[in-house]
Short mmCIF file of C-alpha atoms and ligand atoms in Angstrom, two decimals:
data_model
loop_
_atom_site.label_atom_id
_atom_site.label_comp_id
_atom_site.label_asym_id
_atom_site.label_seq_id
_atom_site.Cartn_x
_atom_site.Cartn_y
_atom_site.Cartn_z
CA MET A 25 -18.53 -15.95 24.24
CA ASN A 26 -16.11 -16.41 27.43
CA TRP A 27 -12.96 -14.50 26.22
CA LYS A 28 -10.79 -17.33 27.99
CA GLN A 29 -12.89 -20.19 26.02
CA LYS A 30 -11.73 -17.96 22.88
CA SER A 31 -7.85 -18.32 24.08
CA ILE A 32 -7.84 -21.50 24.23
CA ILE A 33 -9.22 -21.71 20.73
CA GLN A 34 -6.68 -19.85 19.11
CA ASN A 35 -4.20 -21.17 20.86
CA VAL A 36 -4.91 -25.01 19.81
CA ALA A 37 -5.52 -23.86 16.20
CA ALA A 38 -2.50 -21.84 16.30
CA ARG A 39 -0.34 -24.81 17.46
CA LEU A 40 -1.24 -26.43 14.81
CA PRO A 41 1.37 -26.84 11.89
CA ARG A 42 0.66 -23.10 9.32
CA PRO A 43 -1.18 -24.21 6.97
CA LEU A 44 -3.55 -26.29 8.80
CA GLY A 45 -3.91 -24.10 11.51
CA SER A 46 -5.00 -20.97 9.15
CA ALA A 47 -7.39 -22.74 7.43
CA VAL A 48 -8.96 -24.56 10.40
CA TYR A 49 -9.33 -20.91 12.32
CA TYR A 50 -10.54 -19.91 9.29
CA GLN A 51 -13.17 -21.94 8.80
CA MET A 52 -13.90 -21.45 12.45
CA GLN A 53 -14.34 -17.49 11.98
CA ARG A 54 -16.63 -18.02 9.22
CA ARG A 55 -18.94 -20.16 11.31
CA PHE A 56 -18.81 -18.44 14.14
CA GLY A 57 -16.99 -15.46 13.68
CA LYS A 58 -17.14 -11.88 11.57
CA LEU A 59 -16.35 -13.76 8.22
CA GLY A 60 -19.48 -15.44 8.06
CA ILE A 61 -21.02 -12.10 7.91
CA THR A 62 -21.05 -10.00 4.37
CA ASP A 63 -21.27 -6.19 5.19
CA PRO A 64 -18.59 -4.36 3.75
CA ARG A 65 -20.05 -1.45 4.44
CA SER A 66 -17.53 -0.28 7.83
CA ARG A 67 -14.47 -0.30 5.69
CA LEU A 68 -15.83 1.54 3.09
CA GLU A 69 -16.82 4.00 5.51
CA ALA A 70 -13.18 3.78 6.93
CA GLY A 71 -12.19 4.59 3.27
CA LEU A 72 -14.37 7.32 3.31
CA GLN A 73 -13.14 8.90 6.42
CA MET A 74 -9.54 8.24 4.76
CA LEU A 75 -10.74 10.66 2.02
CA ARG A 76 -12.13 13.24 4.69
CA TYR A 77 -8.53 13.61 5.85
CA ALA A 78 -7.02 13.72 2.53
CA GLU A 79 -9.41 16.88 1.19
CA ALA A 80 -9.17 18.46 5.23
CA GLU A 81 -5.93 18.45 4.54
CA GLY A 82 -6.38 19.53 0.75
CA ARG A 83 -5.29 16.47 -0.81
CA THR A 84 -7.38 14.25 -3.36
CA VAL A 85 -8.14 10.39 -3.41
CA GLU A 86 -8.88 11.03 -7.57
CA GLY A 87 -5.67 9.72 -9.42
CA SER A 88 -3.84 8.81 -6.17
CA THR A 89 -0.69 6.38 -5.34
CA ILE A 90 -2.22 4.64 -2.39
CA VAL A 91 -0.10 2.29 0.27
CA GLU A 92 -1.99 -0.09 2.88
CA VAL A 93 -0.66 -1.36 5.20
CA GLY A 94 -2.48 -4.95 6.09
CA THR A 95 -4.79 -6.09 4.34
CA GLY A 96 -6.40 -8.84 5.79
CA HIS A 97 -8.37 -11.33 4.19
CA ARG A 98 -10.74 -8.57 2.15
CA MET A 99 -10.03 -5.95 -0.07
CA ASN A 100 -13.19 -2.91 1.30
CA VAL A 101 -11.29 -0.09 2.17
CA PRO A 102 -9.27 -0.38 -1.45
CA ILE A 103 -12.75 -0.31 -3.38
CA ALA A 104 -13.94 2.41 -1.48
CA LEU A 105 -10.74 4.56 -2.58
CA TRP A 106 -11.31 2.95 -5.94
CA LEU A 107 -14.21 4.36 -5.93
CA ASN A 108 -12.97 7.99 -5.53
CA GLY A 109 -11.13 7.89 -8.58
CA ALA A 110 -7.44 6.38 -6.79
CA GLU A 111 -5.50 5.78 -9.86
CA CYS A 112 -2.30 2.54 -7.33
CA ILE A 113 -3.48 0.76 -4.49
CA HIS A 114 -0.40 -1.10 -3.09
CA THR A 115 -1.50 -3.18 -0.01
CA TYR A 116 0.84 -5.36 1.98
CA ASP A 117 0.08 -8.22 3.98
CA LEU A 118 2.74 -10.24 5.84
CA ASN A 119 0.07 -13.05 5.35
CA PRO A 120 -1.85 -13.67 2.57
CA TYR A 121 -4.82 -13.42 3.89
CA LEU A 122 -6.45 -12.05 1.08
CA LYS A 123 -9.93 -14.43 0.08
CA PRO A 124 -10.94 -13.67 -3.78
CA LYS A 125 -14.30 -16.00 -2.36
CA LEU A 126 -15.19 -13.18 0.49
CA VAL A 127 -14.00 -10.32 -2.06
CA LEU A 128 -16.81 -11.43 -4.69
CA GLU A 129 -18.92 -11.95 -2.15
CA ASP A 130 -18.58 -7.76 -0.82
CA ILE A 131 -18.65 -6.71 -4.55
CA ALA A 132 -21.80 -8.78 -4.79
CA TYR A 133 -23.02 -6.83 -1.57
CA ILE A 134 -22.46 -3.60 -2.90
CA ARG A 135 -23.89 -4.20 -6.48
CA SER A 136 -27.41 -5.28 -4.79
CA ASN A 137 -27.33 -2.56 -1.91
CA GLU A 138 -27.08 0.17 -3.56
CA ALA A 139 -29.18 2.31 -1.64
CA SER A 140 -27.05 1.95 1.43
CA VAL A 141 -24.25 1.79 0.35
CA PHE A 142 -24.51 5.08 -1.72
CA GLU A 143 -25.84 6.18 1.84
CA VAL A 144 -22.13 5.47 3.09
CA PHE A 145 -20.79 7.64 0.94
CA GLY A 146 -23.46 10.24 1.67
CA GLU A 147 -22.54 13.49 -0.82
CA VAL A 148 -19.74 12.22 -1.91
CA ALA A 149 -21.48 9.70 -4.49
CA GLU A 150 -22.78 12.12 -6.57
CA ARG A 151 -19.32 13.49 -7.68
CA PRO A 152 -18.59 12.65 -11.12
CA VAL A 153 -15.73 10.37 -10.49
CA PHE A 154 -17.54 8.58 -7.63
CA GLN A 155 -20.64 7.94 -10.50
CA LYS A 156 -18.32 7.34 -13.35
CA ARG A 157 -16.34 4.59 -11.12
CA TRP A 158 -20.14 2.88 -9.84
CA GLN A 159 -21.23 2.28 -13.35
CA ARG A 160 -17.30 0.96 -14.27
CA LEU A 161 -18.10 -1.55 -11.15
CA MET A 162 -22.09 -2.35 -12.09
CA ASP A 163 -20.49 -2.93 -15.62
CA MET A 164 -17.52 -4.84 -15.61
CA THR A 165 -17.03 -8.92 -15.08
CA ILE A 166 -15.29 -9.61 -12.17
CA ASP A 167 -13.54 -13.15 -11.25
CA GLY A 168 -11.27 -14.67 -8.91
CA HIS A 169 -8.48 -13.55 -11.27
CA ASN A 170 -9.20 -10.02 -12.03
CA PHE A 171 -11.01 -9.37 -8.60
CA ALA A 172 -7.54 -6.79 -7.51
CA THR A 173 -6.45 -5.57 -11.25
CA ALA A 174 -10.11 -4.24 -11.60
CA PHE A 175 -9.43 -1.86 -9.12
CA ASN A 176 -6.21 -0.45 -9.19
CA VAL A 177 -5.10 -2.79 -6.46
CA GLU A 178 -1.73 -4.57 -6.88
CA TYR A 179 -1.71 -7.36 -3.79
CA HIS A 180 1.95 -8.10 -2.27
CA GLY A 181 0.76 -10.63 -0.21
CA PRO A 182 3.30 -12.49 1.41
CA GLY A 183 4.46 -8.29 1.15
CA ASP A 184 6.46 -6.60 4.73
CA ALA A 185 4.97 -2.92 4.42
CA ALA A 186 8.35 -2.39 5.75
CA LYS A 187 10.30 -2.86 2.69
CA THR A 188 7.36 -1.73 -0.20
CA GLY A 189 10.44 -1.56 -2.69
CA LEU A 190 8.17 1.15 -4.20
CA PRO A 191 10.64 4.73 -5.29
CA ARG A 192 11.02 7.23 -2.79
CA ASP A 193 8.53 10.04 -3.07
CA SER A 194 6.39 7.89 -4.61
CA VAL A 195 3.09 7.43 -2.99
CA ASP A 196 0.00 10.06 -2.17
CA LEU A 197 -1.21 8.76 0.88
CA HIS A 198 0.21 6.04 3.65
CA VAL A 199 -2.86 4.21 5.25
CA SER A 200 -4.33 1.43 7.84
CA PHE A 201 -7.06 0.40 9.56
CA THR A 202 -7.04 -1.84 12.39
CA VAL A 203 -4.06 -3.03 12.06
CA LEU A 204 -0.71 -1.45 14.02
CA GLU A 205 -2.76 -2.63 16.57
CA HIS A 206 -1.44 -6.06 15.73
CA ILE A 207 1.85 -5.12 14.75
CA PRO A 208 5.12 -5.85 16.90
CA PRO A 209 6.57 -2.47 18.29
CA ILE A 210 10.27 -3.39 17.16
CA VAL A 211 8.18 -3.99 13.39
CA LEU A 212 6.09 -0.64 13.64
CA THR A 213 8.74 2.05 13.28
CA PRO A 214 10.23 0.28 10.06
CA ILE A 215 7.38 0.22 8.22
CA MET A 216 6.70 3.93 9.09
CA LYS A 217 9.91 4.84 8.38
CA GLU A 218 9.29 2.93 5.15
CA GLY A 219 6.35 4.52 5.08
CA ALA A 220 7.84 8.41 5.37
CA ARG A 221 10.46 7.54 2.62
CA VAL A 222 8.21 6.51 -0.23
CA LEU A 223 5.15 9.50 0.81
CA SER A 224 5.91 12.34 -1.85
CA GLU A 225 6.38 16.05 -0.32
CA ASP A 226 2.63 16.04 0.29
CA GLY A 227 1.63 12.87 1.12
CA LEU A 228 -0.39 12.01 3.91
CA PHE A 229 -0.06 9.04 5.89
CA ILE A 230 -3.63 8.56 7.37
CA HIS A 231 -4.05 5.68 10.20
CA HIS A 232 -6.71 4.42 12.86
CA ILE A 233 -5.76 2.12 15.29
CA ASP A 234 -8.52 0.04 17.47
CA PHE A 235 -6.59 0.35 20.85
CA THR A 236 -9.30 -2.08 22.83
CA ASP A 237 -8.88 -5.47 24.13
CA HIS A 238 -10.62 -7.34 20.92
CA PHE A 239 -11.42 -10.42 23.02
CA ALA A 240 -13.92 -7.53 24.68
CA HIS A 241 -15.80 -7.10 21.23
CA HIS A 242 -17.25 -10.37 22.14
CA ASP A 243 -17.40 -10.53 25.58
CA GLY A 244 -19.36 -8.09 27.37
CA ASP A 245 -18.28 -9.18 30.84
CA ILE A 246 -15.18 -7.61 30.52
CA THR A 247 -13.71 -3.62 29.31
CA TYR A 248 -11.34 -2.66 26.67
CA VAL A 249 -8.95 -2.19 29.35
CA ASN A 250 -8.74 -6.02 30.64
CA PHE A 251 -5.95 -6.79 29.33
CA LEU A 252 -3.92 -4.08 30.80
CA GLN A 253 -3.58 -6.28 33.92
CA PHE A 254 -1.70 -8.76 32.99
CA ASP A 255 2.71 -8.39 32.39
CA GLU A 256 3.80 -8.86 29.08
CA PRO A 257 4.65 -13.11 29.68
CA THR A 258 1.01 -13.84 30.77
CA TRP A 259 -0.41 -11.68 28.16
CA MET A 260 1.87 -13.13 25.41
CA ARG A 261 0.52 -16.66 26.44
CA LEU A 262 -3.40 -15.57 26.59
CA GLY A 263 -3.19 -13.63 23.75
CA GLY A 264 0.00 -13.44 22.32
CA ASN A 265 -0.86 -16.23 19.29
CA ARG A 266 -0.76 -15.46 15.88
CA PHE A 267 -4.63 -14.55 15.21
CA MET A 268 -5.10 -12.33 18.18
CA TYR A 269 -1.63 -10.66 18.83
CA MET A 270 -1.69 -7.13 20.01
CA ASN A 271 1.12 -4.87 21.11
CA ARG A 272 -0.68 -3.05 23.46
CA LEU A 273 0.82 0.26 22.79
CA ARG A 274 -1.31 2.64 24.33
CA VAL A 275 -2.13 6.30 22.07
CA ASP A 276 1.33 8.07 23.30
CA ASP A 277 3.49 4.67 22.33
CA ILE A 278 1.82 5.77 18.84
CA THR A 279 2.90 9.36 18.70
CA SER A 280 6.12 8.73 20.04
CA LEU A 281 6.69 6.31 17.25
CA VAL A 282 4.95 8.60 14.44
CA LEU A 283 7.22 11.40 15.45
CA GLY A 284 10.48 8.89 15.20
CA ALA A 285 9.90 8.14 11.70
CA GLY A 286 10.61 11.59 11.10
CA LEU A 287 6.43 12.73 10.89
CA GLU A 288 4.75 15.43 11.65
CA ILE A 289 1.29 15.07 13.35
CA ILE A 290 -1.05 17.93 12.26
CA LYS A 291 -4.74 15.88 12.77
CA ASP A 292 -5.06 12.89 15.96
CA ASP A 293 -8.65 12.49 16.86
CA ARG A 294 -9.18 10.36 19.93
CA VAL A 295 -12.24 8.42 21.36
CA VAL A 296 -12.10 7.69 24.93
CA ASP A 297 -14.21 4.86 26.15
CA ASP A 298 -16.29 5.66 29.01
CA ARG A 299 -16.73 2.32 30.49
CA SER A 300 -13.01 1.25 30.50
CA LEU A 301 -11.94 5.04 32.05
CA LYS A 302 -14.28 4.86 34.81
CA ALA A 303 -13.13 0.37 35.24
CA LEU A 304 -10.32 2.82 36.17
CA LYS A 305 -11.37 5.26 37.93
CA ASN A 306 -12.86 2.70 40.40
CA GLY A 307 -9.98 1.08 41.12
CA LEU A 308 -8.68 -1.48 38.18
CA SER A 309 -5.71 -2.35 38.50
CA VAL A 310 -3.03 -1.57 36.06
CA ASP A 311 0.41 -3.73 34.72
CA ILE A 312 3.32 -1.53 35.65
CA GLU A 313 4.08 -0.87 32.61
CA PHE A 314 0.69 1.39 32.35
CA GLN A 315 0.50 2.73 35.56
CA ASP A 316 2.88 5.24 34.62
CA LYS A 317 0.36 6.22 31.46
CA SER A 318 -2.64 8.83 32.48
CA ASP A 319 -6.32 7.21 32.63
CA GLU A 320 -7.47 8.66 29.66
CA THR A 321 -4.49 7.75 28.21
CA ASN A 322 -5.20 3.67 28.57
CA ALA A 323 -8.66 4.13 27.92
CA THR A 324 -8.66 5.91 24.87
CA ALA A 325 -10.34 3.29 22.92
CA ARG A 326 -9.22 4.34 18.71
CA GLN A 327 -7.71 7.10 17.02
CA TRP A 328 -7.20 8.40 14.03
CA VAL A 329 -3.33 9.75 13.21
CA VAL A 330 -2.69 11.88 9.83
CA ALA A 331 0.82 12.68 9.43
CA ARG A 332 3.45 14.12 6.72
CA THR A 333 7.37 14.34 6.51
CA ARG A 334 8.30 16.38 8.68
CA ARG A 335 9.64 19.76 6.11
C1 SAM B 22 -6.66 -7.09 11.66
S1 SAM B 22 -5.75 -7.29 10.24
C2 SAM B 22 -6.30 -6.71 8.47
C3 SAM B 22 -7.32 -5.91 8.91
C4 SAM B 22 -8.34 -5.44 7.84
N1 SAM B 22 -7.06 -4.15 7.51
C5 SAM B 22 -9.41 -4.93 7.91
O1 SAM B 22 -9.66 -3.59 8.01
O2 SAM B 22 -10.36 -5.45 8.53
C6 SAM B 22 -4.24 -6.83 10.13
C7 SAM B 22 -3.31 -7.38 9.15
O3 SAM B 22 -1.74 -6.99 9.82
C8 SAM B 22 -1.06 -7.73 8.33
N2 SAM B 22 0.56 -7.62 9.11
C9 SAM B 22 0.85 -7.63 9.98
N3 SAM B 22 2.55 -7.69 9.64
C10 SAM B 22 2.50 -6.82 8.73
C11 SAM B 22 3.39 -6.28 7.80
N4 SAM B 22 4.83 -6.00 8.73
N5 SAM B 22 3.55 -5.92 6.86
C12 SAM B 22 2.09 -5.96 6.25
N6 SAM B 22 1.17 -6.31 6.78
C13 SAM B 22 1.64 -6.69 7.70
C14 SAM B 22 -1.30 -9.30 9.09
O4 SAM B 22 -1.02 -10.01 8.76
C15 SAM B 22 -2.97 -8.64 9.47
O5 SAM B 22 -2.90 -9.44 8.50
#
């Protein structure tokens, strides 16, 4: 779909009174968008990636207490962590978007696609802890009431990740997947500081950020850096509504925020998008806000950042 048409549709829905606008936009996403597709594998893979980063630093998901920022509509990252033995997963969302119907559809998918789910987890699926949890998943009765507690998930929605209410030093992993790019910079600092407060001495901060212009996910005519052309007021008019909001922070800004929250970065895995880089090198003009940054910084599409509290 042409990105400007999508922007108009989102802006119209965002102007409706809040519950109605959310219901209308949800139905549109269900019929024509990503919520109509049940395939939890990308988020299961994200949970597995979090496990890999934790284990690379000598930590484990088994028995851990985890905070997830920004649940969204589904619960597949927490389910992946639960399958690997997580003891308790607190997941926070400022907006209570979580939909039991979608979670139950995902669980049905997981249960009936054992081979492809096991393929996602690879050798990890052979571990006793995974096998035990898998058996539990196959045996238990899950309905619209227990769908979170069955997976040791405490859903805080509405809940602000900047104010978790959890004790200091009580969390092993602080994680998110494609969330930080949707949160205003002024709110990111308190979220990260809260993460640093609740993380235990050995705790890890493991976050995945998608820096791409999300309109480009459905419009191949534009690149992932298309939105960098606009000044902030223009961009806010086009994509600043509550369904699309993106802060347009670049990878260097995230680094500054993480360090500013008193965390020490131990892993920084970035993917630069070639098509975006080419567009920038060929003279795509970006707003003054982005002109001091290198083309590689502006064209960074994704990042996994792993950090720990500064000792
Ligand atoms: C893109 S969505 C979630 C994506 C989801 N993690 C996934 O993998 O599909 C970002 C979420 O962050 C939530 N959010 C925004 N500010 C927040 C805050 N301060 N605390 C917790 N969640 C927040 C939004 O309500 C939204 O549901």
